[in-house]
């Protein structure tokens, strides 16, 4: 692929790139750039995680080395109890690679890194202290406000969170950091403050957050808003049946959002069609080659919400079939 073709792939379903020009220059100058995404080992991973798994797969296709940071210390800073931290790390270490396998990603260029493997080193700690000397409490709190659970009585730990995420860009030796748009304030904090401790700013890539099944942000802390990776087929069907999916409406529609950012991306890459099965008396089966076709039909009320939910539930259950083994369930019981 040309640099421009690689850029087009990376822009697919992204909300913002800071900056696109820097990313294109990187693609022109470096054959094997490095990108990282960090996820704190807090709540149970859910199907919304497939959005970034697929985007990381795009980075791999575009010639990147992908570093996935399983941020155990960040989990503790964001109120994960210390006594279950290692258990949650083990659970994430088990299920996240399976998610990459479920979407058919090439994992030869995927490296999983444990945060505490380097974040306790002397030099990292010194840089963290340096950064703390010029970061105000207000700036740290503002940077982490969309990510860290500060509550009414914020803890000092939450203020360290964005500083460490900024330093991770340097200590993981990456060119790009990727995250959800909820990470934007932290990513901009990193661009502004890394140069103050002598390191170059990185390119920041963001994708939108999926609305949950109830029409709000999909959240690990709200079981009704999301489908857990270990949910069985019957549970998936029940959750989808209860999902907010108003006929002819796209806004805050978690079902359509999952189709756009996950299912239809997979279908497009595999050159497959998305099939909605219906009895002949209701028009028979209907197929879609692209999300745009599907959304148009839904807006025109040619697709009933229940038919859309049933088809989506089938696709989700297919993705989750990889988690049928006992190991993930045992680790989840120990961690949560």
mmCIF file of C-alpha atoms in Angstrom:
data_model
loop_
_atom_site.group_PDB
_atom_site.id
_atom_site.type_symbol
_atom_site.label_atom_id
_atom_site.label_comp_id
_atom_site.label_asym_id
_atom_site.label_seq_id
_atom_site.Cartn_x
_atom_site.Cartn_y
_atom_site.Cartn_z
ATOM 1 C CA UNK A 1 0.000 0.000 0.000
ATOM 2 C CA UNK A 2 1.060 3.578 -0.635
ATOM 3 C CA UNK A 3 1.303 5.974 2.331
ATOM 4 C CA UNK A 4 -1.972 7.525 1.191
ATOM 5 C CA UNK A 5 -3.702 4.131 1.051
ATOM 6 C CA UNK A 6 -2.411 3.269 4.514
ATOM 7 C CA UNK A 7 -3.704 6.611 5.803
ATOM 8 C CA UNK A 8 -7.141 5.975 4.265
ATOM 9 C CA UNK A 9 -7.317 2.634 6.089
ATOM 10 C CA UNK A 10 -6.349 4.240 9.401
ATOM 11 C CA UNK A 11 -8.958 6.987 8.924
ATOM 12 C CA UNK A 12 -11.765 4.440 8.576
ATOM 13 C CA UNK A 13 -14.328 5.084 11.338
ATOM 14 C CA UNK A 14 -11.980 7.456 13.185
ATOM 15 C CA UNK A 15 -13.310 10.660 14.734
ATOM 16 C CA UNK A 16 -10.122 12.699 14.996
ATOM 17 C CA UNK A 17 -6.410 12.516 14.154
ATOM 18 C CA UNK A 18 -3.973 14.989 15.707
ATOM 19 C CA UNK A 19 -2.557 15.625 13.255
ATOM 20 C CA UNK A 20 -3.352 13.938 9.952
ATOM 21 C CA UNK A 21 -0.403 15.667 8.287
ATOM 22 C CA UNK A 22 1.989 14.275 10.908
ATOM 23 C CA UNK A 23 0.549 10.790 10.458
ATOM 24 C CA UNK A 24 0.981 10.927 6.677
ATOM 25 C CA UNK A 25 4.577 12.128 7.062
ATOM 26 C CA UNK A 26 5.213 9.270 9.482
ATOM 27 C CA UNK A 27 3.863 6.762 6.958
ATOM 28 C CA UNK A 28 6.127 8.227 4.268
ATOM 29 C CA UNK A 29 9.240 8.209 6.439
ATOM 30 C CA UNK A 30 8.953 5.030 8.492
ATOM 31 C CA UNK A 31 8.300 1.566 7.100
ATOM 32 C CA UNK A 32 7.319 -0.020 10.434
ATOM 33 C CA UNK A 33 5.919 2.634 12.814
ATOM 34 C CA UNK A 34 4.714 1.740 16.304
ATOM 35 C CA UNK A 35 1.271 2.444 17.780
ATOM 36 C CA UNK A 36 -0.043 1.710 21.230
ATOM 37 C CA UNK A 37 -3.367 1.507 22.971
ATOM 38 C CA UNK A 38 -3.628 1.235 26.725
ATOM 39 C CA UNK A 39 -6.498 -0.275 28.656
ATOM 40 C CA UNK A 40 -6.650 -0.205 32.441
ATOM 41 C CA UNK A 41 -7.550 -3.572 33.941
ATOM 42 C CA UNK A 42 -10.708 -2.400 35.681
ATOM 43 C CA UNK A 43 -14.202 -3.485 34.549
ATOM 44 C CA UNK A 44 -15.008 -6.632 32.592
ATOM 45 C CA UNK A 45 -14.249 -6.265 28.867
ATOM 46 C CA UNK A 46 -17.378 -6.100 26.694
ATOM 47 C CA UNK A 47 -18.243 -6.096 22.996
ATOM 48 C CA UNK A 48 -17.467 -2.372 22.722
ATOM 49 C CA UNK A 49 -13.797 -3.367 22.943
ATOM 50 C CA UNK A 50 -14.108 -4.852 19.448
ATOM 51 C CA UNK A 51 -14.069 -1.285 18.077
ATOM 52 C CA UNK A 52 -10.463 -0.768 19.108
ATOM 53 C CA UNK A 53 -9.478 -4.357 18.385
ATOM 54 C CA UNK A 54 -10.538 -3.809 14.771
ATOM 55 C CA UNK A 55 -8.771 -0.453 14.598
ATOM 56 C CA UNK A 56 -5.598 -2.066 15.924
ATOM 57 C CA UNK A 57 -6.042 -4.691 13.207
ATOM 58 C CA UNK A 58 -6.166 -1.812 10.697
ATOM 59 C CA UNK A 59 -2.887 -0.485 12.084
ATOM 60 C CA UNK A 60 -1.345 -3.945 11.638
ATOM 61 C CA UNK A 61 -2.556 -4.050 8.013
ATOM 62 C CA UNK A 62 -1.036 -0.598 7.516
ATOM 63 C CA UNK A 63 2.375 -1.928 8.523
ATOM 64 C CA UNK A 64 2.502 -0.917 12.185
ATOM 65 C CA UNK A 65 3.848 -2.769 15.163
ATOM 66 C CA UNK A 66 1.020 -2.685 17.712
ATOM 67 C CA UNK A 67 1.724 -2.510 21.434
ATOM 68 C CA UNK A 68 -1.239 -3.238 23.671
ATOM 69 C CA UNK A 69 -0.638 -1.917 27.173
ATOM 70 C CA UNK A 70 -2.528 -3.819 29.852
ATOM 71 C CA UNK A 71 -2.239 -1.073 32.428
ATOM 72 C CA UNK A 72 -2.406 -2.792 35.799
ATOM 73 C CA UNK A 73 -1.090 0.189 37.773
ATOM 74 C CA UNK A 74 -3.520 2.509 35.984
ATOM 75 C CA UNK A 75 -6.269 0.140 37.115
ATOM 76 C CA UNK A 76 -5.189 0.611 40.732
ATOM 77 C CA UNK A 77 -5.008 4.394 40.277
ATOM 78 C CA UNK A 78 -8.609 4.264 39.023
ATOM 79 C CA UNK A 79 -9.980 2.445 42.087
ATOM 80 C CA UNK A 80 -9.400 -1.208 41.191
ATOM 81 C CA UNK A 81 -8.680 -2.984 44.529
ATOM 82 C CA UNK A 82 -5.028 -3.976 44.831
ATOM 83 C CA UNK A 83 -5.909 -7.510 45.951
ATOM 84 C CA UNK A 84 -7.600 -8.359 42.628
ATOM 85 C CA UNK A 85 -5.280 -6.371 40.350
ATOM 86 C CA UNK A 86 -3.169 -9.331 39.252
ATOM 87 C CA UNK A 87 -6.270 -11.496 38.763
ATOM 88 C CA UNK A 88 -7.833 -8.894 36.502
ATOM 89 C CA UNK A 89 -4.592 -8.583 34.569
ATOM 90 C CA UNK A 90 -4.653 -12.353 33.993
ATOM 91 C CA UNK A 91 -8.263 -12.187 32.797
ATOM 92 C CA UNK A 92 -7.483 -9.387 30.343
ATOM 93 C CA UNK A 93 -4.392 -11.297 29.191
ATOM 94 C CA UNK A 94 -6.622 -14.260 28.370
ATOM 95 C CA UNK A 95 -9.580 -12.604 26.632
ATOM 96 C CA UNK A 96 -8.004 -9.704 24.707
ATOM 97 C CA UNK A 97 -5.827 -11.932 22.473
ATOM 98 C CA UNK A 98 -8.930 -14.056 21.821
ATOM 99 C CA UNK A 99 -10.718 -10.921 20.609
ATOM 100 C CA UNK A 100 -7.969 -10.358 18.038
ATOM 101 C CA UNK A 101 -8.300 -14.003 17.008
ATOM 102 C CA UNK A 102 -12.100 -13.655 16.715
ATOM 103 C CA UNK A 103 -11.761 -10.896 14.093
ATOM 104 C CA UNK A 104 -9.014 -12.735 12.213
ATOM 105 C CA UNK A 105 -6.286 -10.199 12.988
ATOM 106 C CA UNK A 106 -2.661 -11.012 12.205
ATOM 107 C CA UNK A 107 -1.102 -11.066 15.675
ATOM 108 C CA UNK A 108 2.533 -11.437 14.543
ATOM 109 C CA UNK A 109 2.940 -7.668 14.939
ATOM 110 C CA UNK A 110 1.031 -7.515 18.248
ATOM 111 C CA UNK A 111 2.950 -7.128 21.505
ATOM 112 C CA UNK A 112 1.192 -7.189 24.884
ATOM 113 C CA UNK A 113 2.926 -5.172 27.605
ATOM 114 C CA UNK A 114 2.175 -5.160 31.336
ATOM 115 C CA UNK A 115 2.291 -1.643 32.756
ATOM 116 C CA UNK A 116 4.136 -2.508 35.956
ATOM 117 C CA UNK A 117 6.894 -4.200 33.923
ATOM 118 C CA UNK A 118 8.437 -0.762 33.293
ATOM 119 C CA UNK A 119 6.393 1.887 35.143
ATOM 120 C CA UNK A 120 8.236 1.221 38.423
ATOM 121 C CA UNK A 121 11.681 1.764 36.903
ATOM 122 C CA UNK A 122 13.874 4.506 38.379
ATOM 123 C CA UNK A 123 14.005 6.680 35.227
ATOM 124 C CA UNK A 124 10.247 6.472 34.663
ATOM 125 C CA UNK A 125 9.609 7.455 38.282
ATOM 126 C CA UNK A 126 11.993 10.404 37.991
ATOM 127 C CA UNK A 127 10.233 11.631 34.830
ATOM 128 C CA UNK A 128 6.872 11.258 36.581
ATOM 129 C CA UNK A 129 8.127 13.419 39.443
ATOM 130 C CA UNK A 130 9.521 15.964 36.979
ATOM 131 C CA UNK A 131 6.173 16.189 35.199
ATOM 132 C CA UNK A 132 4.359 16.598 38.509
ATOM 133 C CA UNK A 133 6.419 19.730 39.263
ATOM 134 C CA UNK A 134 4.890 21.696 36.385
ATOM 135 C CA UNK A 135 1.414 20.102 36.210
ATOM 136 C CA UNK A 136 -1.240 21.848 38.278
ATOM 137 C CA UNK A 137 -3.914 19.903 40.134
ATOM 138 C CA UNK A 138 -6.534 21.530 37.905
ATOM 139 C CA UNK A 139 -4.702 20.523 34.711
ATOM 140 C CA UNK A 140 -4.287 16.916 35.863
ATOM 141 C CA UNK A 141 -7.913 16.674 36.940
ATOM 142 C CA UNK A 142 -9.137 18.228 33.697
ATOM 143 C CA UNK A 143 -7.020 15.841 31.631
ATOM 144 C CA UNK A 144 -8.427 12.770 33.367
ATOM 145 C CA UNK A 145 -11.996 13.992 33.813
ATOM 146 C CA UNK A 146 -13.530 11.812 31.062
ATOM 147 C CA UNK A 147 -11.644 8.668 32.072
ATOM 148 C CA UNK A 148 -10.826 8.618 35.787
ATOM 149 C CA UNK A 149 -13.531 8.063 38.415
ATOM 150 C CA UNK A 150 -12.758 11.112 40.568
ATOM 151 C CA UNK A 151 -16.021 11.284 42.551
ATOM 152 C CA UNK A 152 -16.801 14.004 45.089
ATOM 153 C CA UNK A 153 -13.537 13.550 46.984
ATOM 154 C CA UNK A 154 -10.794 13.007 44.338
ATOM 155 C CA UNK A 155 -7.772 10.935 45.325
ATOM 156 C CA UNK A 156 -4.191 11.840 44.475
ATOM 157 C CA UNK A 157 -3.909 8.566 42.536
ATOM 158 C CA UNK A 158 -6.350 9.751 39.872
ATOM 159 C CA UNK A 159 -4.247 12.857 39.256
ATOM 160 C CA UNK A 160 -1.203 10.699 38.454
ATOM 161 C CA UNK A 161 -3.147 8.748 35.814
ATOM 162 C CA UNK A 162 -2.829 11.238 32.895
ATOM 163 C CA UNK A 163 0.828 11.968 33.685
ATOM 164 C CA UNK A 164 1.691 8.280 33.449
ATOM 165 C CA UNK A 165 -0.318 7.837 30.252
ATOM 166 C CA UNK A 166 1.676 10.674 28.694
ATOM 167 C CA UNK A 167 4.997 9.114 29.723
ATOM 168 C CA UNK A 168 3.904 5.724 28.374
ATOM 169 C CA UNK A 169 4.222 7.129 24.844
ATOM 170 C CA UNK A 170 7.955 7.633 25.397
ATOM 171 C CA UNK A 171 8.686 4.528 27.433
ATOM 172 C CA UNK A 172 6.869 2.245 25.005
ATOM 173 C CA UNK A 173 8.828 3.947 22.195
ATOM 174 C CA UNK A 174 5.782 4.568 20.017
ATOM 175 C CA UNK A 175 4.990 6.977 17.199
ATOM 176 C CA UNK A 176 1.213 6.999 17.680
ATOM 177 C CA UNK A 177 -1.200 6.593 20.564
ATOM 178 C CA UNK A 178 -4.719 5.407 19.772
ATOM 179 C CA UNK A 179 -7.763 5.613 22.020
ATOM 180 C CA UNK A 180 -11.434 6.437 22.276
ATOM 181 C CA UNK A 181 -12.503 10.054 21.997
ATOM 182 C CA UNK A 182 -13.067 10.026 25.770
ATOM 183 C CA UNK A 183 -9.264 9.972 26.028
ATOM 184 C CA UNK A 184 -8.878 13.227 24.104
ATOM 185 C CA UNK A 185 -7.983 15.446 27.056
ATOM 186 C CA UNK A 186 -5.277 13.026 28.184
ATOM 187 C CA UNK A 187 -3.891 12.721 24.658
ATOM 188 C CA UNK A 188 -3.722 16.499 24.277
ATOM 189 C CA UNK A 189 -2.111 16.722 27.717
ATOM 190 C CA UNK A 190 0.563 14.300 26.472
ATOM 191 C CA UNK A 191 1.260 16.333 23.326
ATOM 192 C CA UNK A 192 1.609 19.501 25.368
ATOM 193 C CA UNK A 193 3.680 18.143 28.239
ATOM 194 C CA UNK A 194 6.013 15.460 26.867
ATOM 195 C CA UNK A 195 8.273 18.117 25.274
ATOM 196 C CA UNK A 196 8.662 19.723 28.714
ATOM 197 C CA UNK A 197 10.547 16.645 29.910
ATOM 198 C CA UNK A 198 12.549 16.410 26.696
ATOM 199 C CA UNK A 199 10.467 14.031 24.574
ATOM 200 C CA UNK A 200 8.763 14.534 21.224
ATOM 201 C CA UNK A 201 4.971 14.767 20.921
ATOM 202 C CA UNK A 202 3.234 11.833 19.271
ATOM 203 C CA UNK A 203 0.385 11.515 16.778
ATOM 204 C CA UNK A 204 -2.958 10.905 18.502
ATOM 205 C CA UNK A 205 -5.757 8.905 16.830
ATOM 206 C CA UNK A 206 -9.278 8.689 18.274
ATOM 207 C CA UNK A 207 -12.412 6.719 17.458
ATOM 208 C CA UNK A 208 -15.941 7.461 18.726
ATOM 209 C CA UNK A 209 -17.459 5.686 21.706
ATOM 210 C CA UNK A 210 -20.317 3.291 21.050
ATOM 211 C CA UNK A 211 -23.655 4.132 22.626
ATOM 212 C CA UNK A 212 -24.760 1.346 24.944
ATOM 213 C CA UNK A 213 -27.779 -0.854 24.442
ATOM 214 C CA UNK A 214 -29.852 1.596 26.480
ATOM 215 C CA UNK A 215 -28.906 4.561 24.300
ATOM 216 C CA UNK A 216 -26.076 5.928 26.458
ATOM 217 C CA UNK A 217 -22.341 5.216 26.657
ATOM 218 C CA UNK A 218 -21.528 1.504 26.717
ATOM 219 C CA UNK A 219 -20.013 0.912 30.141
ATOM 220 C CA UNK A 220 -18.430 -2.042 31.910
ATOM 221 C CA UNK A 221 -19.998 -0.815 35.159
ATOM 222 C CA UNK A 222 -23.563 -1.021 33.786
ATOM 223 C CA UNK A 223 -24.346 -4.637 32.801
ATOM 224 C CA UNK A 224 -27.610 -3.655 31.104
ATOM 225 C CA UNK A 225 -25.804 -1.281 28.731
ATOM 226 C CA UNK A 226 -23.442 -3.842 27.228
ATOM 227 C CA UNK A 227 -22.919 -7.434 26.175
ATOM 228 C CA UNK A 228 -20.199 -9.169 28.179
ATOM 229 C CA UNK A 229 -17.651 -11.275 26.317
ATOM 230 C CA UNK A 230 -18.775 -14.349 28.263
ATOM 231 C CA UNK A 231 -22.522 -13.912 27.704
ATOM 232 C CA UNK A 232 -24.122 -16.995 26.164
ATOM 233 C CA UNK A 233 -26.309 -16.927 23.056
ATOM 234 C CA UNK A 234 -29.570 -16.729 25.007
ATOM 235 C CA UNK A 235 -28.313 -13.812 27.133
ATOM 236 C CA UNK A 236 -27.138 -11.972 24.016
ATOM 237 C CA UNK A 237 -30.576 -12.375 22.450
ATOM 238 C CA UNK A 238 -32.300 -11.140 25.611
ATOM 239 C CA UNK A 239 -30.055 -8.079 25.889
ATOM 240 C CA UNK A 240 -30.510 -7.192 22.234
ATOM 241 C CA UNK A 241 -34.289 -7.588 22.514
ATOM 242 C CA UNK A 242 -34.237 -4.998 25.323
ATOM 243 C CA UNK A 243 -31.924 -2.608 23.471
ATOM 244 C CA UNK A 244 -32.980 0.917 22.540
ATOM 245 C CA UNK A 245 -33.510 0.780 18.776
ATOM 246 C CA UNK A 246 -36.275 3.166 17.725
ATOM 247 C CA UNK A 247 -37.655 2.514 14.257
ATOM 248 C CA UNK A 248 -36.257 4.904 11.662
ATOM 249 C CA UNK A 249 -33.872 6.558 14.168
ATOM 250 C CA UNK A 250 -30.071 6.393 14.086
ATOM 251 C CA UNK A 251 -29.024 8.666 16.979
ATOM 252 C CA UNK A 252 -28.067 6.894 20.238
ATOM 253 C CA UNK A 253 -28.826 3.569 18.563
ATOM 254 C CA UNK A 254 -26.337 1.116 20.066
ATOM 255 C CA UNK A 255 -27.398 -1.681 17.725
ATOM 256 C CA UNK A 256 -26.671 0.306 14.567
ATOM 257 C CA UNK A 257 -23.464 1.686 16.088
ATOM 258 C CA UNK A 258 -22.124 -1.816 16.712
ATOM 259 C CA UNK A 259 -23.040 -2.806 13.179
ATOM 260 C CA UNK A 260 -21.255 0.242 11.757
ATOM 261 C CA UNK A 261 -18.034 -0.015 13.737
ATOM 262 C CA UNK A 262 -17.677 -3.776 14.085
ATOM 263 C CA UNK A 263 -19.920 -6.081 12.059
ATOM 264 C CA UNK A 264 -19.920 -4.165 8.771
ATOM 265 C CA UNK A 265 -16.161 -3.553 9.002
ATOM 266 C CA UNK A 266 -15.646 -7.312 9.267
ATOM 267 C CA UNK A 267 -18.101 -7.992 6.445
ATOM 268 C CA UNK A 268 -16.376 -5.447 4.206
ATOM 269 C CA UNK A 269 -12.916 -6.884 4.859
ATOM 270 C CA UNK A 270 -14.151 -10.442 4.309
ATOM 271 C CA UNK A 271 -16.175 -9.431 1.239
ATOM 272 C CA UNK A 272 -19.317 -10.806 2.861
ATOM 273 C CA UNK A 273 -22.853 -9.448 3.079
ATOM 274 C CA UNK A 274 -24.853 -8.724 6.216
ATOM 275 C CA UNK A 275 -28.018 -10.819 6.080
ATOM 276 C CA UNK A 276 -31.244 -10.038 7.913
ATOM 277 C CA UNK A 277 -33.456 -13.108 7.928
ATOM 278 C CA UNK A 278 -37.207 -12.527 7.657
ATOM 279 C CA UNK A 279 -40.237 -14.676 6.819
ATOM 280 C CA UNK A 280 -41.468 -14.322 3.232
ATOM 281 C CA UNK A 281 -44.676 -12.662 4.448
ATOM 282 C CA UNK A 282 -42.522 -9.818 5.832
ATOM 283 C CA UNK A 283 -40.469 -9.417 2.677
ATOM 284 C CA UNK A 284 -38.043 -12.319 2.975
ATOM 285 C CA UNK A 285 -34.331 -12.151 3.669
ATOM 286 C CA UNK A 286 -32.493 -8.937 2.824
ATOM 287 C CA UNK A 287 -28.749 -8.443 2.278
ATOM 288 C CA UNK A 288 -26.498 -5.407 2.636
ATOM 289 C CA UNK A 289 -23.005 -4.843 1.245
ATOM 290 C CA UNK A 290 -22.275 -1.680 3.228
ATOM 291 C CA UNK A 291 -23.322 0.089 6.398
ATOM 292 C CA UNK A 292 -24.500 3.057 4.334
ATOM 293 C CA UNK A 293 -27.019 0.830 2.523
ATOM 294 C CA UNK A 294 -28.230 -0.591 5.823
ATOM 295 C CA UNK A 295 -28.626 2.796 7.496
ATOM 296 C CA UNK A 296 -30.538 4.170 4.506
ATOM 297 C CA UNK A 297 -32.973 1.243 4.603
ATOM 298 C CA UNK A 298 -33.420 1.641 8.361
ATOM 299 C CA UNK A 299 -34.074 5.372 8.099
ATOM 300 C CA UNK A 300 -36.698 4.616 5.449
ATOM 301 C CA UNK A 301 -38.276 2.118 7.877
ATOM 302 C CA UNK A 302 -37.717 -0.760 5.484
ATOM 303 C CA UNK A 303 -36.106 -2.731 8.317
ATOM 304 C CA UNK A 304 -38.023 -3.486 11.511
ATOM 305 C CA UNK A 305 -36.039 -3.021 14.763
ATOM 306 C CA UNK A 306 -36.742 -6.588 15.905
ATOM 307 C CA UNK A 307 -35.359 -8.048 12.676
ATOM 308 C CA UNK A 308 -32.269 -5.852 13.021
ATOM 309 C CA UNK A 309 -31.797 -6.920 16.653
ATOM 310 C CA UNK A 310 -32.129 -10.618 15.837
ATOM 311 C CA UNK A 311 -29.574 -10.398 13.018
ATOM 312 C CA UNK A 312 -27.158 -8.415 15.186
ATOM 313 C CA UNK A 313 -27.511 -10.870 18.077
ATOM 314 C CA UNK A 314 -26.575 -13.682 15.705
ATOM 315 C CA UNK A 315 -23.428 -11.827 14.590
ATOM 316 C CA UNK A 316 -22.429 -11.041 18.180
ATOM 317 C CA UNK A 317 -22.900 -14.639 19.299
ATOM 318 C CA UNK A 318 -20.716 -15.769 16.403
ATOM 319 C CA UNK A 319 -17.936 -13.419 17.545
ATOM 320 C CA UNK A 320 -18.258 -14.539 21.158
ATOM 321 C CA UNK A 321 -18.193 -18.266 20.393
ATOM 322 C CA UNK A 322 -14.408 -18.142 20.796
ATOM 323 C CA UNK A 323 -14.863 -17.555 24.545
ATOM 324 C CA UNK A 324 -16.583 -20.897 25.202
ATOM 325 C CA UNK A 325 -13.598 -22.346 27.069
ATOM 326 C CA UNK A 326 -13.610 -22.796 30.833
ATOM 327 C CA UNK A 327 -10.358 -20.885 31.463
ATOM 328 C CA UNK A 328 -11.812 -17.423 30.777
ATOM 329 C CA UNK A 329 -14.860 -18.143 32.940
ATOM 330 C CA UNK A 330 -12.685 -19.331 35.834
ATOM 331 C CA UNK A 331 -10.417 -16.281 35.596
ATOM 332 C CA UNK A 332 -13.457 -13.981 35.475
ATOM 333 C CA UNK A 333 -14.918 -15.538 38.615
ATOM 334 C CA UNK A 334 -11.629 -14.986 40.443
ATOM 335 C CA UNK A 335 -11.191 -11.406 39.197
ATOM 336 C CA UNK A 336 -14.752 -10.140 39.647
#
